[in-house]
C-alpha positions as a printed Julia matrix, in Angstrom:
852×3 Matrix{Float64}:
 150.23   90.19   91.22
 149.27   93.83   91.24
 148.31   93.55   87.56
 145.35   91.28   88.34
 141.85   92.64   87.93
 139.39   92.27   90.81
 137.36   89.66   88.93
 140.39   87.36   88.57
 140.37   84.46   90.99
 143.94   85.1    92.1
 143.14   88.71   93.02
 141.97   87.34   96.39
 145.45   85.96   96.98
 147.06   89.18   95.74
 145.05   91.36   98.14
 145.91   89.05  101.02
 149.64   89.22  100.27
 149.57   93.0   100.01
 147.69   93.37  103.29
 150.01   90.93  105.03
 153.08   92.81  103.81
 151.82   96.1   105.25
 151.16   94.55  108.65
 154.37   92.58  109.1
 155.43   93.24  112.69
 158.97   93.37  114.03
 158.73   90.86  116.9
 156.35   88.94  119.22
 156.08   91.96  121.54
 153.93   93.82  118.99
 150.59   95.25  120.2
 147.61   92.96  120.53
 145.61   94.94  118.0
 148.06   93.92  115.26
 147.54   90.28  116.18
 143.78   90.75  116.01
 144.1    92.36  112.56
 146.12   89.36  111.36
 143.44   87.05  112.72
 140.76   89.09  110.97
 142.69   88.83  107.71
 142.77   85.04  107.94
 139.06   84.94  108.66
 138.37   87.24  105.69
 140.28   84.94  103.34
 138.41   81.91  104.67
 135.09   83.68  104.23
 135.94   84.61  100.65
 136.94   81.02   99.91
 133.75   79.81  101.52
 131.64   82.24   99.47
 133.25   80.9    96.29
 132.53   77.33   97.53
 136.23   76.57   97.35
 136.06   75.34  100.94
 132.9    73.81  102.36
 132.83   75.74  105.65
 134.83   78.21  107.71
 136.09   75.42  109.98
 136.41   72.67  107.36
 139.58   70.6   107.3
 141.4    69.85  104.06
 144.95   69.26  102.84
 147.17   72.31  103.19
 147.09   73.51   99.57
 143.83   72.05   98.31
 142.22   75.47   98.46
 144.89   77.0    96.24
 144.42   74.35   93.57
 140.68   74.98   93.59
 141.22   78.75   93.48
 143.35   78.41   90.34
 140.43   76.61   88.66
 137.77   79.11   89.81
 135.31   79.47   88.25
 135.44   75.92   86.96
 136.87   75.58   83.43
 137.58   79.31   83.31
 140.09   80.79   80.86
 143.65   80.45   82.07
 145.57   83.64   82.86
 149.24   84.52   82.94
 149.5    84.21   86.73
 148.22   80.64   86.71
 151.58   79.68   85.25
 153.2    80.89   88.48
 151.91   77.79   90.27
 151.15   75.2    87.57
 153.04   72.74   85.4
 151.94   72.03   81.84
 152.02   68.31   81.05
 151.8    66.67   77.62
 150.63   63.07   77.07
 151.58   61.33   73.83
 150.02   57.87   73.45
 151.11   55.47   70.72
 149.81   52.09   69.61
 151.27   49.62   67.15
 147.88   48.67   65.72
 147.02   45.13   64.65
 145.87   43.48   61.4
 143.13   41.77   63.41
 141.42   45.08   64.17
 138.16   45.73   62.34
 138.74   49.43   61.67
 141.35   50.28   59.05
 142.46   53.2    61.22
 143.59   50.79   63.92
 145.39   48.28   61.73
 148.41   50.55   61.43
 150.27   52.65   64.01
 148.13   55.38   65.53
 148.59   58.03   68.17
 146.6    60.19   70.55
 147.74   63.46   72.11
 146.21   66.21   74.2
 145.08   69.19   72.12
 146.68   71.53   74.65
 149.03   70.75   77.56
 147.05   70.02   80.72
 147.67   72.26   83.72
 148.77   70.44   86.88
 149.0    71.97   90.34
 149.01   69.07   92.77
 152.25   67.09   92.77
 152.04   64.29   95.31
 154.73   61.89   96.38
 153.66   58.28   96.81
 155.38   55.72   98.98
 155.54   53.33   96.02
 157.81   55.77   94.16
 160.26   56.19   97.04
 161.93   52.86   96.33
 162.01   53.44   92.58
 163.88   56.75   92.95
 165.89   55.88   96.08
 163.89   58.43   98.04
 165.48   61.28   96.03
 162.9    63.97   95.24
 165.23   65.48   92.65
 165.4    62.21   90.69
 161.62   61.83   90.91
 160.97   65.36   89.63
 163.48   65.16   86.79
 161.96   61.88   85.61
 158.48   63.39   85.8
 159.26   66.33   83.5
 161.88   65.02   81.06
 161.18   64.18   77.42
 163.98   61.74   76.69
 162.85   58.69   78.65
 161.28   55.32   77.75
 157.5    55.54   77.36
 155.34   53.69   79.86
 153.53   50.58   78.65
 149.76   50.77   79.14
 147.4    47.8    79.69
 145.56   48.37   76.42
 144.93   50.82   73.59
 142.67   53.78   74.3
 140.27   52.76   71.53
 137.49   51.55   73.81
 133.73   51.53   73.18
 131.19   50.67   75.89
 133.95   49.26   78.06
 135.25   46.92   75.34
 138.78   47.29   73.98
 138.54   47.47   70.17
 142.28   47.48   69.37
 144.67   44.57   69.97
 147.84   46.59   69.46
 150.62   47.3    71.94
 150.18   50.73   73.5
 152.51   53.07   75.36
 152.3    56.58   76.81
 154.98   59.26   77.11
 154.26   62.06   79.59
 156.52   65.07   79.92
 156.43   68.7    81.02
 156.48   71.76   78.74
 156.23   74.47   81.43
 157.37   74.61   85.06
 156.02   76.9    87.79
 157.82   79.64   89.67
 156.56   78.21   92.95
 156.84   74.42   93.01
 154.7    72.8    95.7
 155.29   69.09   96.4
 152.82   67.43   98.73
 152.98   64.15  100.61
 150.15   61.72   99.95
 147.15   62.74  102.12
 146.51   59.2   103.35
 150.02   59.01  104.72
 149.65   62.27  106.63
 146.79   60.69  108.61
 148.77   57.67  109.68
 151.67   57.04  112.0
 154.14   55.8   109.38
 154.35   58.92  107.23
 155.53   58.86  103.63
 157.78   61.86  104.31
 160.1    59.65  106.34
 161.22   57.97  103.08
 161.93   61.03  100.99
 164.97   63.3   100.88
 164.23   66.89   99.85
 167.46   68.46   98.51
 168.4    72.1    98.95
 168.26   72.59   95.16
 166.56   70.78   92.28
 167.97   71.16   88.79
 165.35   70.23   86.21
 167.87   70.26   83.34
 171.48   69.24   82.9
 174.38   71.52   82.12
 175.92   74.78   83.24
 173.9    76.74   80.66
 170.69   75.83   82.47
 172.15   77.0    85.76
 173.18   80.31   84.18
 169.59   80.75   83.02
 168.38   80.23   86.58
 166.58   76.94   85.85
 167.27   75.85   89.43
 164.78   75.37   92.24
 165.8    76.48   95.74
 163.99   75.14   98.76
 162.19   77.96  100.6
 159.76   76.28  102.98
 158.43   73.15  104.6
 154.96   72.57  106.03
 154.17   70.14  108.83
 150.94   68.47  109.93
 149.92   66.97  113.26
 147.4    64.08  112.85
 146.55   64.33  116.54
 145.59   68.02  116.63
 144.74   68.44  112.9
 146.96   71.49  112.82
 149.47   72.85  110.28
 152.66   74.76  111.03
 155.47   75.92  108.73
 159.17   76.62  108.54
 160.42   78.96  105.81
 163.53   80.73  104.53
 163.71   84.48  103.84
 165.8    85.98  100.99
 168.53   86.82  103.52
 168.72   83.08  104.44
 167.13   83.43  107.88
 164.87   80.56  108.91
 161.53   81.3   110.58
 159.02   79.06  112.36
 155.34   79.9   112.0
 152.45   78.63  114.11
 149.21   80.55  113.69
 148.07   79.52  117.18
 151.1    80.97  118.94
 152.55   84.45  119.44
 149.59   86.21  117.9
 150.26   84.81  114.45
 153.83   86.09  114.24
 156.71   84.01  112.86
 159.86   83.69  114.96
 163.41   83.5   113.66
 165.69   80.63  114.67
 169.13   82.19  114.41
 170.92   78.87  114.94
 169.0    77.07  112.22
 170.59   76.14  108.9
 168.98   75.2   105.63
 170.61   71.78  105.38
 169.72   70.86  108.96
 166.29   72.44  109.47
 164.61   72.62  106.05
 166.35   70.44  103.44
 166.87   66.71  103.9
 164.79   63.83  105.18
 162.14   64.35  107.82
 164.16   62.73  110.62
 167.28   64.82  109.93
 165.72   68.29  110.08
 164.8    68.39  113.77
 161.04   68.24  113.14
 158.62   69.53  115.76
 157.38   66.69  118.02
 154.38   64.74  116.67
 154.44   66.61  113.35
 155.02   65.07  109.92
 156.14   66.78  106.72
 153.09   67.35  104.51
 154.47   69.71  101.84
 157.73   71.26  100.65
 157.95   74.47   98.62
 160.64   75.4    96.09
 161.2    78.66   94.21
 162.56   78.94   90.65
 165.71   81.01   90.87
 165.51   82.58   87.39
 161.82   83.52   87.6
 159.83   83.95   84.4
 162.92   84.06   82.18
 163.92   80.63   83.46
 160.39   79.44   82.68
 160.73   80.61   79.08
 164.12   78.97   78.7
 162.81   75.67   80.08
 159.78   75.76   77.77
 161.93   76.4    74.69
 164.3    73.62   75.71
 161.49   71.12   76.3
 159.63   71.84   73.08
 162.85   71.61   71.07
 163.46   68.2    72.68
 159.84   67.17   72.06
 160.14   68.11   68.4
 163.34   66.09   68.13
 162.12   63.03   70.04
 158.47   62.66   69.1
 157.7    65.39   66.52
 155.54   67.5    68.83
 155.21   71.18   67.9
 153.29   74.17   69.16
 150.68   75.66   66.83
 151.14   79.43   67.01
 148.43   81.93   66.14
 148.98   84.1    63.05
 148.94   87.44   64.82
 152.12   88.87   63.4
 153.81   89.58   66.7
 156.26   87.93   69.04
 154.56   85.9    71.74
 154.54   87.74   75.05
 155.44   86.29   78.44
 151.71   86.05   79.15
 151.13   84.01   75.98
 153.98   81.64   76.79
 152.57   80.94   80.28
 149.19   79.79   78.93
 148.8    76.29   77.38
 148.83   76.57   73.59
 147.67   74.09   70.99
 150.15   71.38   70.02
 150.24   68.83   67.23
 152.11   65.79   65.94
 154.0    66.2    62.67
 155.71   64.16   59.97
 154.2    60.66   59.69
 151.09   61.49   61.75
 147.86   62.61   60.07
 144.99   63.84   62.27
 141.62   62.12   62.08
 139.15   64.85   61.24
 135.88   62.9    61.57
 134.43   62.15   65.01
 132.44   59.35   63.34
 135.67   57.48   62.7
 136.8    58.2    66.25
 134.1    55.99   67.74
 136.06   55.8    71.0
 135.8    59.6    71.38
 132.0    59.94   71.56
 132.46   61.47   74.99
 132.73   65.23   74.31
 135.45   65.54   76.97
 137.69   63.16   75.05
 136.7    64.56   71.68
 137.59   68.16   72.56
 140.67   67.56   74.71
 142.44   64.95   72.58
 143.43   64.63   68.93
 143.88   61.24   67.28
 146.4    60.64   64.54
 146.97   57.82   62.08
 149.89   56.92   59.9
 149.93   58.68   56.55
 150.68   55.28   55.0
 147.61   53.56   56.4
 146.0    53.28   52.94
 148.95   51.39   51.48
 148.35   47.63   52.1
 152.01   46.72   51.69
 152.92   48.95   54.59
 150.52   47.34   57.1
 152.25   45.75   60.04
 151.53   44.67   63.57
 154.91   45.88   64.71
 155.05   48.86   67.13
 155.34   52.33   65.59
 158.78   53.92   65.35
 160.25   54.34   68.81
 159.08   57.55   70.37
 162.61   58.2    71.64
 164.5    57.53   68.4
 167.19   60.01   67.43
 167.01   62.24   64.39
 169.37   61.86   61.43
 172.7    63.66   61.64
 172.61   67.38   60.96
 173.55   68.84   57.59
 176.69   70.81   57.11
 176.22   74.55   57.02
 177.34   77.2    54.55
 179.24   79.82   56.49
 180.55   83.23   55.49
 183.71   84.34   57.25
 186.54   86.86   57.02
 189.95   85.22   56.58
 193.19   86.5    57.99
 194.18   87.96   54.62
 193.1    91.61   54.74
 192.71   91.8    50.96
 190.17   89.02   50.54
 186.76   88.02   51.78
 185.7    84.57   50.68
 183.09   81.94   51.29
 184.02   78.73   53.05
 181.78   75.84   52.03
 182.22   72.6    54.0
 180.62   69.46   52.57
 178.29   69.58   50.78
 180.07   72.16   48.61
 176.84   74.02   47.8
 173.59   74.85   49.59
 170.85   72.25   49.08
 169.4    72.08   45.59
 166.52   74.46   45.11
 163.69   71.95   45.39
 160.47   72.13   47.4
 162.21   70.07   50.12
 164.74   72.85   50.67
 163.75   74.08   54.17
 164.34   77.83   54.02
 162.89   80.02   56.81
 164.62   83.36   57.21
 163.85   85.89   59.93
 163.31   88.52   57.22
 160.11   86.73   56.2
 161.45   84.89   53.14
 160.15   81.33   52.97
 161.06   80.43   49.39
 164.34   79.1    48.14
 163.87   81.31   45.06
 164.7    84.36   47.16
 168.15   82.95   47.78
 168.73   82.03   44.17
 167.6    85.35   42.7
 169.58   87.5    45.11
 172.73   85.35   45.08
 172.98   85.59   48.84
 174.78   83.22   51.14
 172.71   80.95   53.39
 173.5    79.45   56.76
 171.87   76.49   58.49
 170.74   76.49   62.12
 172.48   73.78   64.12
 169.27   73.07   66.02
 166.2    73.24   63.75
 168.29   72.74   60.56
 166.45   75.46   58.63
 168.38   77.77   56.32
 168.31   81.56   56.33
 170.18   84.53   54.83
 173.54   85.32   56.38
 172.96   89.02   55.68
 169.66   89.02   57.62
 171.19   88.01   60.95
 171.31   90.76   63.55
 174.41   92.96   63.36
 176.21   90.55   61.01
 176.54   87.91   63.7
 176.61   85.05   61.17
 179.44   86.6    59.15
 182.33   86.13   61.54
 181.67   82.81   63.27
 184.64   80.75   64.35
 185.28   77.59   62.36
 183.52   75.22   64.78
 181.19   77.75   66.39
 177.53   76.68   66.15
 174.89   78.92   64.67
 171.38   79.15   66.14
 168.55   81.02   64.48
 166.31   83.43   66.39
 163.3    81.14   66.91
 162.54   80.68   70.63
 163.15   76.91   70.56
 166.63   77.3    69.05
 168.5    80.28   70.47
 169.59   79.9    74.13
 168.25   82.71   76.28
 171.72   83.99   77.19
 172.57   84.28   73.49
 169.37   86.17   72.76
 170.05   88.58   75.6
 173.49   89.32   74.14
 171.99   89.74   70.67
 169.49   92.28   71.97
 172.33   94.45   73.24
 174.29   96.89   71.07
 177.87   95.7    71.15
 180.6    98.29   71.47
 184.36   97.89   71.1
 186.09   97.15   74.39
 189.08   99.22   73.27
 188.22  101.99   70.8
 191.81  102.55   69.7
 192.19   98.9    68.75
 188.84   98.95   66.94
 189.85  101.97   64.83
 193.06  100.21   63.82
 191.16   97.24   62.34
 191.05   97.51   58.51
 187.7    98.63   57.19
 187.39   95.45   55.08
 187.26   93.36   58.25
 184.56   95.6    59.72
 182.3    95.63   56.65
 180.54   92.27   56.95
 177.26   91.02   55.46
 174.46   91.9    57.84
 176.2    95.01   59.17
 174.91   98.52   58.71
 177.14  101.04   56.94
 177.21  104.43   55.22
 177.6   104.45   51.43
 178.51  107.45   49.31
 176.09  108.58   46.61
 177.18  111.84   45.09
 178.64  114.05   47.82
 176.49  112.67   50.62
 176.55  109.43   52.58
 173.42  107.34   53.2
 172.71  104.23   55.33
 172.78  100.76   53.76
 172.7    97.11   54.84
 175.56   95.02   53.45
 174.29   91.89   51.72
 177.4    90.33   50.19
 180.79   91.12   48.69
 182.92   89.9    45.81
 186.4    90.34   44.42
 187.32   91.82   41.08
 190.76   90.8    39.91
 191.83   89.97   43.44
 192.29   93.62   44.38
 188.98   95.48   44.14
 186.17   94.58   46.51
 182.6    95.34   45.53
 179.81   95.23   48.1
 176.2    94.45   47.26
 174.1    96.7    49.49
 170.48   97.52   50.17
 169.88  101.23   50.61
 167.57  102.35   53.39
 164.15  102.78   51.82
 163.57  106.23   53.36
 166.64  107.98   51.98
 166.0   111.36   50.31
 168.25  111.12   47.27
 168.91  114.26   45.27
 166.88  114.68   42.05
 165.45  111.2    42.39
 168.7   109.6    41.34
 168.94  105.86   41.71
 171.95  104.68   43.72
 173.99  101.69   42.51
 173.36   98.21   43.89
 177.11   97.68   44.28
 179.59  100.1    45.84
 183.34  100.0    46.11
 185.28   99.7    49.34
 186.32  103.36   49.08
 182.68  104.48   49.12
 181.67  102.52   52.21
 182.35  103.04   55.93
 180.86  101.68   59.13
 179.62  103.81   62.04
 183.23  104.97   62.71
 182.68  104.44   66.41
 185.19  106.52   68.38
 186.79  107.87   65.18
 186.05  111.62   65.35
 188.63  112.56   62.68
 186.97  110.55   59.9
 183.46  111.45   61.04
 184.28  115.13   60.51
 185.02  114.42   56.82
 181.62  112.9    56.0
 178.49  114.86   55.02
 175.3   112.93   55.67
 172.45  112.66   53.22
 168.96  113.03   54.59
 166.92  110.03   55.68
 164.14  109.09   58.08
 165.5   107.83   61.4
 164.67  104.27   62.43
 162.82  105.4    65.55
 160.59  107.64   63.41
 159.28  104.76   61.27
 155.88  103.29   62.31
 156.23   99.73   63.57
 153.63   98.23   61.23
 154.65  100.11   58.13
 155.5    97.11   56.01
 153.11   94.51   57.3
 149.65   93.39   56.23
 147.92   96.62   57.24
 149.69   98.27   54.28
 149.76   95.33   51.88
 149.19   97.7    48.93
 152.78   98.89   49.31
 154.33   95.41   49.32
 154.6    94.29   45.66
 153.98   90.6    45.02
 156.97   88.52   43.99
 157.46   86.61   40.75
 156.88   83.34   42.63
 153.52   84.53   43.95
 152.44   85.65   40.48
 153.49   82.35   38.88
 151.47   80.43   41.46
 148.29   82.51   41.31
 148.06   83.75   37.7
 146.71   80.45   36.24
 143.88   80.56   38.79
 142.8    84.18   38.36
 139.42   83.28   36.82
 138.62   80.8    39.59
 139.55   83.37   42.27
 137.33   85.92   40.5
 134.43   83.45   40.56
 134.95   82.82   44.28
 134.73   86.54   44.93
 131.73   87.22   42.65
 129.7    83.99   42.52
 130.83   81.36   45.04
 128.98   78.04   44.72
 130.0    75.61   47.52
 128.0    72.75   46.02
 129.8    72.86   42.65
 133.18   74.2    43.74
 133.65   72.18   46.94
 136.28   69.78   45.57
 138.29   72.44   43.75
 137.97   75.06   46.51
 138.21   73.3    49.9
 137.7    76.51   51.88
 134.15   76.83   50.52
 133.29   73.41   51.92
 134.83   74.43   55.23
 132.74   77.61   55.43
 129.56   75.77   54.38
 130.03   73.12   57.07
 130.87   75.77   59.67
 127.82   77.85   58.76
 125.57   74.79   59.05
 127.07   73.86   62.4
 126.78   77.34   63.92
 123.44   78.24   62.36
 124.69   81.5    60.86
 126.67   82.4    57.75
 130.44   82.27   58.24
 132.84   84.12   55.94
 136.06   84.64   57.92
 138.92   82.16   57.59
 141.47   82.32   60.45
 144.15   80.13   58.88
 147.4    81.15   57.19
 149.54   78.06   57.8
 153.26   78.69   57.83
 153.07   81.6    55.4
 155.02   84.56   56.69
 153.55   88.02   57.07
 155.49   89.03   53.99
 153.94   86.15   52.05
 150.46   87.1    53.24
 150.95   90.75   52.33
 152.2    89.82   48.86
 149.25   87.49   48.26
 146.85   90.23   49.34
 148.65   92.67   47.03
 148.26   90.24   44.11
 144.52   89.8    44.72
 144.1    93.57   45.08
 145.75   94.31   41.71
 144.95   91.22   39.6
 141.36   90.27   40.49
 138.77   92.56   38.84
 136.85   94.6    41.39
 138.96   93.44   44.35
 140.38   96.91   44.98
 136.87   98.24   45.71
 135.65   95.48   48.01
 138.59   94.55   50.21
 136.34   93.65   53.1
 134.71   90.91   51.0
 137.87   88.98   50.26
 140.64   89.79   52.77
 140.76   86.92   55.27
 137.76   85.42   53.47
 137.33   82.6    50.92
 139.09   84.28   47.97
 142.15   85.16   49.98
 142.22   81.8    51.8
 142.1    79.87   48.52
 144.9    82.03   47.13
 146.98   81.06   50.18
 146.05   77.4    49.57
 147.24   77.64   45.96
 150.57   79.14   46.99
 151.15   76.37   49.55
 150.12   73.71   47.01
 152.72   74.97   44.54
 155.39   75.55   47.17
 155.01   72.15   48.87
 153.77   70.01   46.0
 156.27   67.18   46.52
 155.77   67.09   50.29
 151.98   67.07   49.88
 151.98   64.3    47.28
 151.75   61.47   49.79
 148.92   63.14   51.69
 147.09   63.72   48.41
 147.4    60.02   47.55
 145.9    59.14   50.92
 143.0    61.52   50.26
 142.35   59.87   46.88
 142.57   56.4    48.45
 140.11   57.4    51.17
 137.64   58.68   48.57
 138.12   55.46   46.62
 137.39   53.31   49.66
 134.3    55.39   50.46
 132.85   54.62   46.99
 132.72   50.8    46.7
 131.05   50.91   43.27
 134.13   52.62   41.79
 136.45   50.48   39.67
 139.43   49.61   41.89
 141.78   49.68   38.88
 140.72   53.07   37.54
 143.31   55.81   37.76
 142.45   59.29   39.04
 142.05   62.0    36.43
 144.46   64.98   36.35
 141.66   67.15   37.73
 141.13   64.75   40.66
 144.86   64.72   41.36
 145.02   68.54   41.29
 142.02   68.77   43.64
 143.62   66.26   46.02
 146.77   68.39   46.15
 144.61   71.41   46.98
 142.79   69.44   49.69
 146.15   68.45   51.17
 147.35   72.06   50.97
 144.17   73.26   52.71
 144.76   70.73   55.5
 148.37   71.91   55.75
 147.13   75.51   55.88
 145.02   74.68   58.94
 147.58   72.6    60.78
 150.98   74.07   59.98
 152.64   76.24   62.59
 153.29   79.71   61.25
 156.71   81.25   61.72
 155.5    84.85   61.46
 156.48   85.56   65.05
 160.12   85.56   63.96
 159.61   87.94   61.01
 161.8    90.99   61.43
 162.2    94.15   59.4
 165.92   93.51   59.02
 166.57   96.82   57.26
 164.93   98.77   60.06
 166.76   96.74   62.69
 170.09   97.25   60.93
 169.57  101.01   60.67
 168.62  101.24   64.35
 171.89   99.6    65.4
 173.93  101.72   62.98
 172.33  104.98   64.15
 172.84  104.23   67.81
 176.56  103.72   67.17
 176.68  106.85   65.01
 174.97  109.23   67.44
 175.71  107.78   70.87
 176.97  110.35   73.38
 179.03  108.48   75.95
 182.37  108.23   77.61
 183.17  105.16   75.5
 182.44  106.98   72.23
 184.59  109.87   73.38
 184.83  113.03   71.3
 183.39  111.21   68.27
 179.99  111.24   69.98
 179.98  115.05   70.24
 178.12  115.78   66.97
 181.23  115.37   64.82
 179.66  114.28   61.53
 180.63  116.63   58.69
 182.28  119.35   60.8
 185.24  119.63   58.39
 183.29  118.84   55.21
 180.27  121.14   55.27
 176.59  121.05   56.03
 174.47  117.96   55.6
 171.89  117.56   52.82
 169.27  120.35   52.88
 170.92  121.62   56.08
 169.43  118.6    57.84
 170.15  118.29   61.57
 170.56  114.52   62.14
 170.8   114.97   65.92
 167.32  116.42   66.34
 164.84  114.22   68.19
 167.24  111.35   68.93
 166.22  108.93   71.72
 167.27  110.22   75.12
 168.78  106.92   76.23
 171.5   107.33   73.57
 172.94  109.98   75.86
 174.56  107.92   78.6
 175.12  110.96   80.77
 178.72  110.01   81.54
 180.4   112.56   79.23
 180.06  116.32   78.97
 179.39  117.21   75.29
 181.28  120.49   75.81
 184.48  118.79   76.94
 187.54  119.59   74.76
 187.75  117.37   71.71
 191.5   117.66   71.13
 194.55  118.18   73.24
 195.16  121.94   73.57
 191.63  122.95   72.52
 189.99  125.77   74.47
 187.73  124.52   77.27
 184.42  126.38   76.82
 182.33  124.41   79.29
 181.9   127.43   81.51
 180.45  129.56   78.7
 177.78  127.41   77.04
 174.17  128.4    77.5
 172.02  125.44   76.4
 172.33  121.98   74.94
 169.43  119.85   73.84
 171.41  116.65   74.44
 172.87  117.5    77.85
 170.99  116.23   80.87
């Protein structure tokens, strides 16, 4: 907690822990002044809590952890911080109602839902006597049921649509509550009323030594296991608390602040399963004391928290279509971000109700701001009305699609594509769900580049095989699953392995593998252009006449080619090698061309900040070109009153300006457009709209740019938005009773409805930009580390061997200058003999820039 600022509420707790650590004494025979200091510390904490009105008085009596729960919420309704997630669970409530034809409001005649806008933070977990019988007194069963997603929803007495105490909906309602985030320190309290009585609730409950929130060995490997670390006791007669706790070395201590000067004493005969874990009667409790709280610690720490959150949200998306809404900030969410409740939404058949007027049951601002109501997208279709319950909230998803997988067969002379059923990737329609980590979101990218796609076995999205880190999708076993890099899909252990640079276990065996089996799509390699070799990323390969293999490659964009010559897009097998790890003989025969190292490239080089250097694609131009005049008018002469239907963002800004009392121009929405998409759209506006290049500040992230994004989404998702557009037209029709019920909408009205639906999608869709990766930069970084690593494993090949027998590199470039220091593992002397019988000159060298 040392990272907390003094103004943070938990800084009080941090300072207390630090002071307590410094003053930990060795035994009860410590000097009296230490005991007095400990007493003074306790009084200081109480005074601070009293000053913050967290406790009513210095001598007030409350439940053992009530003060901590209040401290986490101090000041009231304050912004949550990263450290709050150390103690709190995040709970999600999803309510559903079948609706009823007898309801007056059309919104309540069909299935409707209500869900919290953000997960609610929960600190106090209390065990009730009524639950002991339901869960056989097993705390582990109780906790697992509390947090799990896949369970039957609970039936509620009535729908939540209530006005002035009167229930306005006759449908059947249920509620599903589950957990999306678990704390590091899990505190389970016994009901306060029971602690005051003689027949304590703790007598009925068994507290196990470990609690496993999830099933499976994978969860245990991730550390998603709670270990019991302490137990607190309360005496109703003396109104006094004592504790028993376990240290990391498994010693058990008893603590009583009124004895031994505040020191804890070790019980060397005590065992966890006899003195801490178990039922109250079986743990040798102190006389006249009852268990009031039990504390568990999450074994895997924050990494286990992240794994659990990804697992739960993946399950929530599968079971009830709940997704997180990520901010479009262009960066991977940090641990701090993941520990703070983020906005969530219902997808698929659920459409949010935007008007508070229609949500008459949400007139209370607390309900209006904390909950979002949804209705069925089909509510305007009379034939679809039904009093039956909505689709089961625990129904399973349809079976997964087959995947297209690239692999290397046993035949050394051939690389082919295996295509299980269906024999081809999905047809290139708007329903084709393509989300690649490189930033491509359009199926056209796959078609134009003739690349192979692979489908994630979890989220079922497709992505480029050649964009997966270090070619990992190119050599999967026949039945091996593939998971994309999104946090909800890839298991943490897999992502840890992916982040590491893999090296051959046996270099001699690696060198003996034919080069064709080592040159896989997604791998980095060196390709010959003229007399020098430059870095490339392999995209695909094909056979010519069954003997010649041609590789489609992408050359590193910062190569310094001689005389501005353009390298070929395809190279033969004889002009391509990998990093030649451990192969010093072949490295000596290769002269390197000059390029900019991966670690020398600015991190944000190719993102929105430099959108001028990211040319727009053909798809972007086809979508925006027909609307160039309208976009020009939005930039030069916006008229919300006249353009409101055709340009939804202008209506949004007008309403927002009226609500806030000041003019609003910034639009914070980008939907699920990737950073690459956004940069290309900005590039198009910059070059194609007259005057845009001289007034960037007036359109970037403003109405012109936002409407361009809306147009792109409308074209890209036209078929998926059609149903929503029909609902929008039906709603407008119902709001105008004088309109002929048989009249058909005009083409202009249909086009505007599609744009309105796209604008709504732009606001609600979860962006996938956090997974965007500069795959070329990543590929080069891995290749260079293998090329220039100085280690015992790399052997003599790591001792600056490139080109020693072939000549100098391009422009006498020194590729070893300024390399990252961690590439030198320090386990091999660079002056050690390279070959058997070579002169050992280690005693004569003067200086080496790479020797540490």
